[in-house]
Short mmCIF file of C-alpha atoms and ligand atoms in Angstrom, two decimals:
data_model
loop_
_atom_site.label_atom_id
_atom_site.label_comp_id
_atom_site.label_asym_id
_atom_site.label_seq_id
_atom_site.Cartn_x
_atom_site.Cartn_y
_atom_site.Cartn_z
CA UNK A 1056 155.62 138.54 67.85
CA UNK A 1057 154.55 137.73 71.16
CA UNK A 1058 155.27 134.30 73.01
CA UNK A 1059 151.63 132.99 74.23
CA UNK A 1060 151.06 130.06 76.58
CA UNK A 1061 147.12 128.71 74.89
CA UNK A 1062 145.30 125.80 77.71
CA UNK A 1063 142.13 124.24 76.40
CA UNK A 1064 142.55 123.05 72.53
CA UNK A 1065 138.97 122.03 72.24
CA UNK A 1066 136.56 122.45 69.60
CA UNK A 1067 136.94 126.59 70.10
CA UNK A 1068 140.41 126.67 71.56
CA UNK A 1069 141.86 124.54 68.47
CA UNK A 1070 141.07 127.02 65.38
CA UNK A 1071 141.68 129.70 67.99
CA UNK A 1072 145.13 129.05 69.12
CA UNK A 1073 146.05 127.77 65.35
CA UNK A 1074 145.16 131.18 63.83
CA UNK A 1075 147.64 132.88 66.65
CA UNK A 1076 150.52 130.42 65.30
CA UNK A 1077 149.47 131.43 61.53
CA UNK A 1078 149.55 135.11 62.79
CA UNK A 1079 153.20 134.37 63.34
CA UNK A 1080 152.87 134.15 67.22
CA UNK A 1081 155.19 131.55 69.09
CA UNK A 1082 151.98 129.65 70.76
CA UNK A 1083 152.48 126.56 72.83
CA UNK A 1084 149.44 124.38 74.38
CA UNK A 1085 148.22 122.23 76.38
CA UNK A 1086 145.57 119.83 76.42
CA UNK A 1087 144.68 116.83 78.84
CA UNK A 1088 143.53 115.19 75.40
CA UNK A 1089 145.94 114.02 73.21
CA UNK A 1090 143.87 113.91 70.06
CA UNK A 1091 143.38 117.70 70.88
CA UNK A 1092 147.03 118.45 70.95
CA UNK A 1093 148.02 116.61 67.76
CA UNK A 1094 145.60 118.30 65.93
CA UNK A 1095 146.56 121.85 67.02
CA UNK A 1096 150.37 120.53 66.94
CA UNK A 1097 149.52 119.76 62.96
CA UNK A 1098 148.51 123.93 62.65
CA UNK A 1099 151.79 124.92 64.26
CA UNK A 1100 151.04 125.07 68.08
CA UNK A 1101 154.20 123.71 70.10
CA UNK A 1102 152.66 121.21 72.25
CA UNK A 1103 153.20 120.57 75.99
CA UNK A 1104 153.23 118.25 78.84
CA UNK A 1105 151.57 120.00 81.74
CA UNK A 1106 149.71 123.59 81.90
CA UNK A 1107 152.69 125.14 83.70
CA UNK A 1108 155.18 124.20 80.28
CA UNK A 1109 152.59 125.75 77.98
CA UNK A 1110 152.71 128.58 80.16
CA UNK A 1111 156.60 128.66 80.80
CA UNK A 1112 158.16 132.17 79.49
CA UNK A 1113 154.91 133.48 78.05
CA UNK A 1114 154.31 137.16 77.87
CA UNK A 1115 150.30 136.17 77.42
CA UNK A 1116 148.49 133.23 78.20
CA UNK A 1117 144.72 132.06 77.06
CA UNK A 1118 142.70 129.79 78.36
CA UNK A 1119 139.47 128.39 76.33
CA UNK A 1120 138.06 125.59 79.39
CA UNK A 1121 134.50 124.24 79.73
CA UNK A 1122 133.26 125.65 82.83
CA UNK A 1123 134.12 128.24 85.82
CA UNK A 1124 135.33 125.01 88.04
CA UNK A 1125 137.84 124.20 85.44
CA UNK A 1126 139.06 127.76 85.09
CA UNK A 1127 139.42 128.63 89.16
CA UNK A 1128 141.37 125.12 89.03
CA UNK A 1129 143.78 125.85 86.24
CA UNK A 1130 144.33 129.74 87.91
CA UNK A 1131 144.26 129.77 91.74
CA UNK A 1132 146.45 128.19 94.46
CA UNK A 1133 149.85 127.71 94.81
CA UNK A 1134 150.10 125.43 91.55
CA UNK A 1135 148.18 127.52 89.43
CA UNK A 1136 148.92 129.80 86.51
CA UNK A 1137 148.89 133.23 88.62
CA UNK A 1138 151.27 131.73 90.77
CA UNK A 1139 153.53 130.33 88.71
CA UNK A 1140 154.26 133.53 86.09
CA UNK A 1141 156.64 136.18 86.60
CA UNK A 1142 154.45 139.36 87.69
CA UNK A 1143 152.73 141.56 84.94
CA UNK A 1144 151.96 138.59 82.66
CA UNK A 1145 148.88 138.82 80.86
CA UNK A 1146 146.14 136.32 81.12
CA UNK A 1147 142.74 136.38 78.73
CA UNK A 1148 140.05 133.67 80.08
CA UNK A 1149 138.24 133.27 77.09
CA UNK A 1150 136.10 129.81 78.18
CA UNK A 1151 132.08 130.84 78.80
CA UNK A 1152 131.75 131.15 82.73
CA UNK A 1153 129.62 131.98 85.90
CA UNK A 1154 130.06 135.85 86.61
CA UNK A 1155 130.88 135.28 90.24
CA UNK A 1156 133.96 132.50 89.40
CA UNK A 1157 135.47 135.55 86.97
CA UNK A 1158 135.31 138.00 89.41
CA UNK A 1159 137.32 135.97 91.84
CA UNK A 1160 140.04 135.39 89.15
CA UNK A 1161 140.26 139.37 88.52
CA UNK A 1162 140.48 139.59 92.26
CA UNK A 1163 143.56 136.74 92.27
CA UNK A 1164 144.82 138.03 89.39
CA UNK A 1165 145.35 141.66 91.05
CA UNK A 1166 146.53 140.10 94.70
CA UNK A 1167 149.19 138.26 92.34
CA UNK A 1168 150.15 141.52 90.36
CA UNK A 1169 148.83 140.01 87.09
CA UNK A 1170 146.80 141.38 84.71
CA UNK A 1171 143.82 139.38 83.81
CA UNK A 1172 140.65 140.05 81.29
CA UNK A 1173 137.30 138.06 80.82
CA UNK A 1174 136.77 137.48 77.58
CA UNK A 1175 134.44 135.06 76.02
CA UNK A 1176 132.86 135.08 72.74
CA UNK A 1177 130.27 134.62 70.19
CA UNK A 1178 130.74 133.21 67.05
CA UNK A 1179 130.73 129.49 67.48
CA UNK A 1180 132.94 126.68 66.44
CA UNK A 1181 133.20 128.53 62.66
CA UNK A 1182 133.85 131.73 64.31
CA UNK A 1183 136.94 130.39 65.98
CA UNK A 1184 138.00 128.66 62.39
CA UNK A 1185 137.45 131.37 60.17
CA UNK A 1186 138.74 134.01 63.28
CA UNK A 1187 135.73 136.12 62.95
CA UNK A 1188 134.63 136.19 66.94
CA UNK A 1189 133.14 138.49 68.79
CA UNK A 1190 135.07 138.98 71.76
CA UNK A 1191 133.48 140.71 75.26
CA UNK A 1192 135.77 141.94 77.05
CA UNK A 1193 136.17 142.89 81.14
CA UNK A 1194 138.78 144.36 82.73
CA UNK A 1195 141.26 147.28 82.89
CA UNK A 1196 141.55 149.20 80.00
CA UNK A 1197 145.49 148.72 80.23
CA UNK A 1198 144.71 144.34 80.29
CA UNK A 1199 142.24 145.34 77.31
CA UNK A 1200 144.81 147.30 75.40
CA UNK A 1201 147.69 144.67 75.55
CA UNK A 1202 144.95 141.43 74.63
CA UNK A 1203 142.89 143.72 71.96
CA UNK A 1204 146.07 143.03 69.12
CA UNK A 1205 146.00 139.52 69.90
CA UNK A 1206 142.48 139.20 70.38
CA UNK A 1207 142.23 140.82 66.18
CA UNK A 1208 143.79 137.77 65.28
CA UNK A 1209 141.37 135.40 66.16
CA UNK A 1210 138.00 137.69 66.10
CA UNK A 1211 136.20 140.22 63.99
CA UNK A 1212 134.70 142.56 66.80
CA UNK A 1213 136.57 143.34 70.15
CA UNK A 1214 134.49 144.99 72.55
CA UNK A 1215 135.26 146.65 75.97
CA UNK A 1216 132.43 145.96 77.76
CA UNK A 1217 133.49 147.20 81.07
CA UNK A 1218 135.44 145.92 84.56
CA UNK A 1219 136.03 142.66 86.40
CA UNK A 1220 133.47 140.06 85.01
CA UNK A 1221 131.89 142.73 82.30
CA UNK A 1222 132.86 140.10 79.67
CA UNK A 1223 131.01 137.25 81.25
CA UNK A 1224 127.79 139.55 82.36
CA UNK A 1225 127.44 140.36 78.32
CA UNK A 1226 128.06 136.88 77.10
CA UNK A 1227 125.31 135.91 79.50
CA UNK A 1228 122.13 138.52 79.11
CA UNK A 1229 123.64 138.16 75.18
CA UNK A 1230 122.66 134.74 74.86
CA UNK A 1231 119.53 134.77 77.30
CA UNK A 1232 118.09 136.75 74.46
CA UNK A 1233 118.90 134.38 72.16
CA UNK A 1234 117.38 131.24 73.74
CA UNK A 1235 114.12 133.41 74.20
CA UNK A 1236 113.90 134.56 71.41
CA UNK A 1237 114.21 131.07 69.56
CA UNK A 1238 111.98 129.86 71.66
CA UNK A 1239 109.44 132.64 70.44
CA UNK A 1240 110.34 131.99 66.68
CA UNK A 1241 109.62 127.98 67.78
CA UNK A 1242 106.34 129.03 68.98
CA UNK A 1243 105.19 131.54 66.45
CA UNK A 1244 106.29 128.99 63.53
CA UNK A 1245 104.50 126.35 65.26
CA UNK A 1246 101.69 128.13 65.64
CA UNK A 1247 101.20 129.83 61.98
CA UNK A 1248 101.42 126.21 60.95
CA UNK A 1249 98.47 125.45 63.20
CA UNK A 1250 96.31 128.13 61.19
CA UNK A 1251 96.99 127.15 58.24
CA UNK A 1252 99.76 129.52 57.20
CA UNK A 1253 102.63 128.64 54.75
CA UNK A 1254 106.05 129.01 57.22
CA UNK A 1255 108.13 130.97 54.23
CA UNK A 1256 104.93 133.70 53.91
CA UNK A 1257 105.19 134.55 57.70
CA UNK A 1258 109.46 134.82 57.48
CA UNK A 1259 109.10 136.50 53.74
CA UNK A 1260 106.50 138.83 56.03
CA UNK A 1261 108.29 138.79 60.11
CA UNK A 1262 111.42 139.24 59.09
CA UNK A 1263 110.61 142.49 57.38
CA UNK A 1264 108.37 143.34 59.89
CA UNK A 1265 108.66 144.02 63.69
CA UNK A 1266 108.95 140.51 65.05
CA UNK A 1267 112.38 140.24 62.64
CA UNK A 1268 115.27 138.98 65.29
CA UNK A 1269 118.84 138.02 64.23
CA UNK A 1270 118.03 134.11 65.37
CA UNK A 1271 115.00 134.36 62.81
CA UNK A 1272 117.41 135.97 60.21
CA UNK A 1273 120.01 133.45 60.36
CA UNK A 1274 118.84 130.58 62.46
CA UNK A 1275 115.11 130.08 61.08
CA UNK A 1276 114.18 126.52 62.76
CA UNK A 1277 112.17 125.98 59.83
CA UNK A 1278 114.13 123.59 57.19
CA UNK A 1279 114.26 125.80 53.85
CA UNK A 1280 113.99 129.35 54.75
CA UNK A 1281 117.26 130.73 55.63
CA UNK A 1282 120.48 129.15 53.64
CA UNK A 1283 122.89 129.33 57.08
CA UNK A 1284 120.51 127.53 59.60
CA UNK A 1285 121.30 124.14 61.01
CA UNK A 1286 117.65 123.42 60.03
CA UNK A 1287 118.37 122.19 56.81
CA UNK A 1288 121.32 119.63 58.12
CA UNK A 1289 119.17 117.60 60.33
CA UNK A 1290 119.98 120.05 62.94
CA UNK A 1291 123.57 119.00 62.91
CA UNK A 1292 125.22 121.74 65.15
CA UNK A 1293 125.95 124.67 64.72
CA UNK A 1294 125.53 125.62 68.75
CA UNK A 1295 124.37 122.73 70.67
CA UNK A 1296 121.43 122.79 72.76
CA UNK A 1297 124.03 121.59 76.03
CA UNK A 1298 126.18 124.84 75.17
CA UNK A 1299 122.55 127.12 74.80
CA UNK A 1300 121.55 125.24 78.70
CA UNK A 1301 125.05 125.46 79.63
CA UNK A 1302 124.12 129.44 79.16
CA UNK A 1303 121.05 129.96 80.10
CA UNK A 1304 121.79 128.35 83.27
CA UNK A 1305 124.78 130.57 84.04
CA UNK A 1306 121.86 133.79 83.17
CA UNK A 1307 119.69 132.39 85.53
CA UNK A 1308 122.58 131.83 88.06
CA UNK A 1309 124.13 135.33 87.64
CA UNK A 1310 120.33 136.78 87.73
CA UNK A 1311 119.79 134.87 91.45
CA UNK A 1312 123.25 136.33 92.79
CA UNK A 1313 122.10 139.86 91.15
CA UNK A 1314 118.49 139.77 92.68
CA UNK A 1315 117.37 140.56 88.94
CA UNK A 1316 113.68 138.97 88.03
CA UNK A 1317 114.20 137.21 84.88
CA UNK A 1318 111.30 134.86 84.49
CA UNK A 1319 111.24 134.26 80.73
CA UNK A 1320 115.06 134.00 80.91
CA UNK A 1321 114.19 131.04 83.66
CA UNK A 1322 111.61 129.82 80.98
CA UNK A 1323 113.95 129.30 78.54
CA UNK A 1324 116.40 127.62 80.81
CA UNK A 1325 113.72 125.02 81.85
CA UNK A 1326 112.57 124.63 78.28
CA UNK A 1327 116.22 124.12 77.07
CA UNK A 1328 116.62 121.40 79.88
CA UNK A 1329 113.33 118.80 79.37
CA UNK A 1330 114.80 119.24 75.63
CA UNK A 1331 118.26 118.11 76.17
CA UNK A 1332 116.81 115.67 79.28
CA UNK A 1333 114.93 114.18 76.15
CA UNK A 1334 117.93 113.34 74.77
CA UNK A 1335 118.45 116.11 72.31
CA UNK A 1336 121.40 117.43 73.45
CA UNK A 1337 124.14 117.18 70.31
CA UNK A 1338 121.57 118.83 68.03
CA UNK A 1339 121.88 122.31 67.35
CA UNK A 1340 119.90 124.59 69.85
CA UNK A 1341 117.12 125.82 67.27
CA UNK A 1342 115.95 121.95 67.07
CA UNK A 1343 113.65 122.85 70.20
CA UNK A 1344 111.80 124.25 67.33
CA UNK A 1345 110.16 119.99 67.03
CA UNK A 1346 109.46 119.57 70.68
CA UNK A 1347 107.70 123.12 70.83
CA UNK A 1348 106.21 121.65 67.61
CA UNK A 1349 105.13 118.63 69.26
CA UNK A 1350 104.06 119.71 72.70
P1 NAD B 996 135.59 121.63 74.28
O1 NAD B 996 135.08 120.68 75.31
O2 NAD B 996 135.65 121.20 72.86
O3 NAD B 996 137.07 122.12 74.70
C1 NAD B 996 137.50 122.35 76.01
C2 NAD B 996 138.89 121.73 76.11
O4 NAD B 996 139.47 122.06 77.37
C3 NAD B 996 138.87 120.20 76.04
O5 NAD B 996 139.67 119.78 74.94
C4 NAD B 996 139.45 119.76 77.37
O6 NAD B 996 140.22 118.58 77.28
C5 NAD B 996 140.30 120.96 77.73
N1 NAD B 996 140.69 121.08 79.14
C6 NAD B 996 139.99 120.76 80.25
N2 NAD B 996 140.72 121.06 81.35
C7 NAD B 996 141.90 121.57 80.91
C8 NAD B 996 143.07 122.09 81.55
N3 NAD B 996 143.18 122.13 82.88
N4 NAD B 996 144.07 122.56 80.78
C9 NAD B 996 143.99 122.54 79.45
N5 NAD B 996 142.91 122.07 78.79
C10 NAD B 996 141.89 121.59 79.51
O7 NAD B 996 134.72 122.95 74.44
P2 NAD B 996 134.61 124.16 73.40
O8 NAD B 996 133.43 123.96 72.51
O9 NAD B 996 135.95 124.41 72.80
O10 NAD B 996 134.23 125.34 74.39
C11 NAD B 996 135.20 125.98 75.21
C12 NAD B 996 134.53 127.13 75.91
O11 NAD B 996 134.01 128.04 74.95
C13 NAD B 996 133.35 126.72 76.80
O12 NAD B 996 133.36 127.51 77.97
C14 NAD B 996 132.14 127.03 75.93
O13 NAD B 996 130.98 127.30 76.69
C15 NAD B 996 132.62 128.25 75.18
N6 NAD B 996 131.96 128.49 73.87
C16 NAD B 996 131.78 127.44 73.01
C17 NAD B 996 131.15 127.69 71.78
C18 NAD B 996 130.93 126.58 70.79
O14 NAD B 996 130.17 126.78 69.82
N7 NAD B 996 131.57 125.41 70.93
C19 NAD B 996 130.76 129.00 71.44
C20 NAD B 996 131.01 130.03 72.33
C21 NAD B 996 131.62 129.75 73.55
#
């Protein structure tokens, strides 16, 4: 059983670094909450004073951070995690980040002799609970080899999706389509209702038809269609519109450094923002399906 350093006990990190411990892995954490760190201490997580103890004499360490600035902070420089492990450690960033802020960990990571893979995921907060995540993977296939085991324990479908910052590039065109594409079930739902047409005729029809999508499937904005959709909590979350802008934006960023046109990609992002500027942000992300309603 392998000895695993785990920094970021959030809403993801929490479930995550609890099923390692249940998995019979020695996992110790950190996080600046404390809240954060009694509740993964109460599923079996050692908890620690500073990043560097959780990351003391561990053979792999995760991270599961908000943002790219948060991730280059906890890795690089003198104080950071790179620095401070014994060469060959293995590091797995699995926090949702800006291509270009992954890349220059891989790039730190290798200067430092460490092995290092990108590896965020889909699945949401019950994904890291019931540890059925997807994982997207980028690196070496020696970094992905020694993380895939650990990564089984907390995911249902680990996929190599290629080198340095492959990870981050899929989690990012993955969830562009998503935000378009709710944004076109908004629109069409909104719209049948407009001419007259009962909303469960045109999903009983489009989602055996060609305009089916896996948002429609299992996300239908529409209360009462589809069992799973936040829809019929009051749009209680689920995946927040902040985390579906959070994304978006980082699409539109990645798409800018890439010279790629992506204007309904942009769309989205812009639609995603006046919702959450409206004060919309804790609801899940297919409650833009009222203010497409509304407009
Ligand atoms: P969260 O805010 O609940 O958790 C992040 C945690 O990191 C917080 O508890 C914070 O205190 C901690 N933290 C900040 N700096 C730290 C440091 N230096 N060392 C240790 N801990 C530190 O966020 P979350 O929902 O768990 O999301 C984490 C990441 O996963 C984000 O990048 C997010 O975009 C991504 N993600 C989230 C979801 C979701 O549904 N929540 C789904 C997929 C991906």
């Amino acid at each position: 059983m392998a000895k695993i350093g785990f920094l970021g006990l959030g809403n993801m990190g929490g479930p995550m670094a609890k099923n390692l411990a249940k998995a019979g892995h020695q996992v110790t954490g950190f996080d600046p909450v404390a809240a954060a760190l009694d509740a993964a201490k109460a599923g079996g997580v050692t908890p620690a004073v500073t990043p560097a103890a959780a990351a003391k004499g561990a053979e792999v360490v995760i991270t599961m951070l908000p943002a790219g600035q948060h991730v280059k902070a906890a890795y690089l420089g003198a104080e950071g995690l790179l620095a401070g492990a014994p060469k060959g450690t293995l590091f797995v960033d699995s926090s949702t980040i800006d291509v270009a802020s992954a890349k220059t960990v891989h790039e730190a990571a290798a200067a430092a002799g460490q092995h290092f893979v990108d590896a965020p995921v889909s699945g949401g907060v019950a994904g890291a609970e019931g540890a059925t995540l997807t994982f997207m993977c980028g690196g070496s296939e020696a970094a992905f080899g020694q993380a895939r085991p650990l990564l089984e324990k907390m995911g249902k479908n680990i996929i190599h999706a290629g080198g340095a910052g492959a990870g981050q590039a899929a989690k990012v065109c993955n969830n562009m389509i998503l935000g378009i594409s709710m944004i076109a079930i908004s629109e069409a739902f909104a719209l049948a209702e407009k001419l007259g047409l009962d909303p469960a005729k045109l999903h009983d029809i489009s989602s055996k038809s060609s305009g089916s999508c896996w948002a429609m499937l299992n996300h239908n904005p529409v209360p009462g269609l589809v069992p799973t959709a936040a829809a019929n909590r009051d749009y209680k979350p689920g995946f927040g519109a902040t985390l579906m802008l959070k994304d978006l934006k980082l699409a539109v960023e990645a798409a800018t450094g890439a010279g790629a046109s992506i204007p309904l990609g942009a769309e989205a992002a812009q639609l995603y923002n006046m919702f959450v500027q409206q004060g919309n942000g804790a609801l899940d992300y297919s409650a833009i399906y009222k203010m497409v309603k509304g407009a």
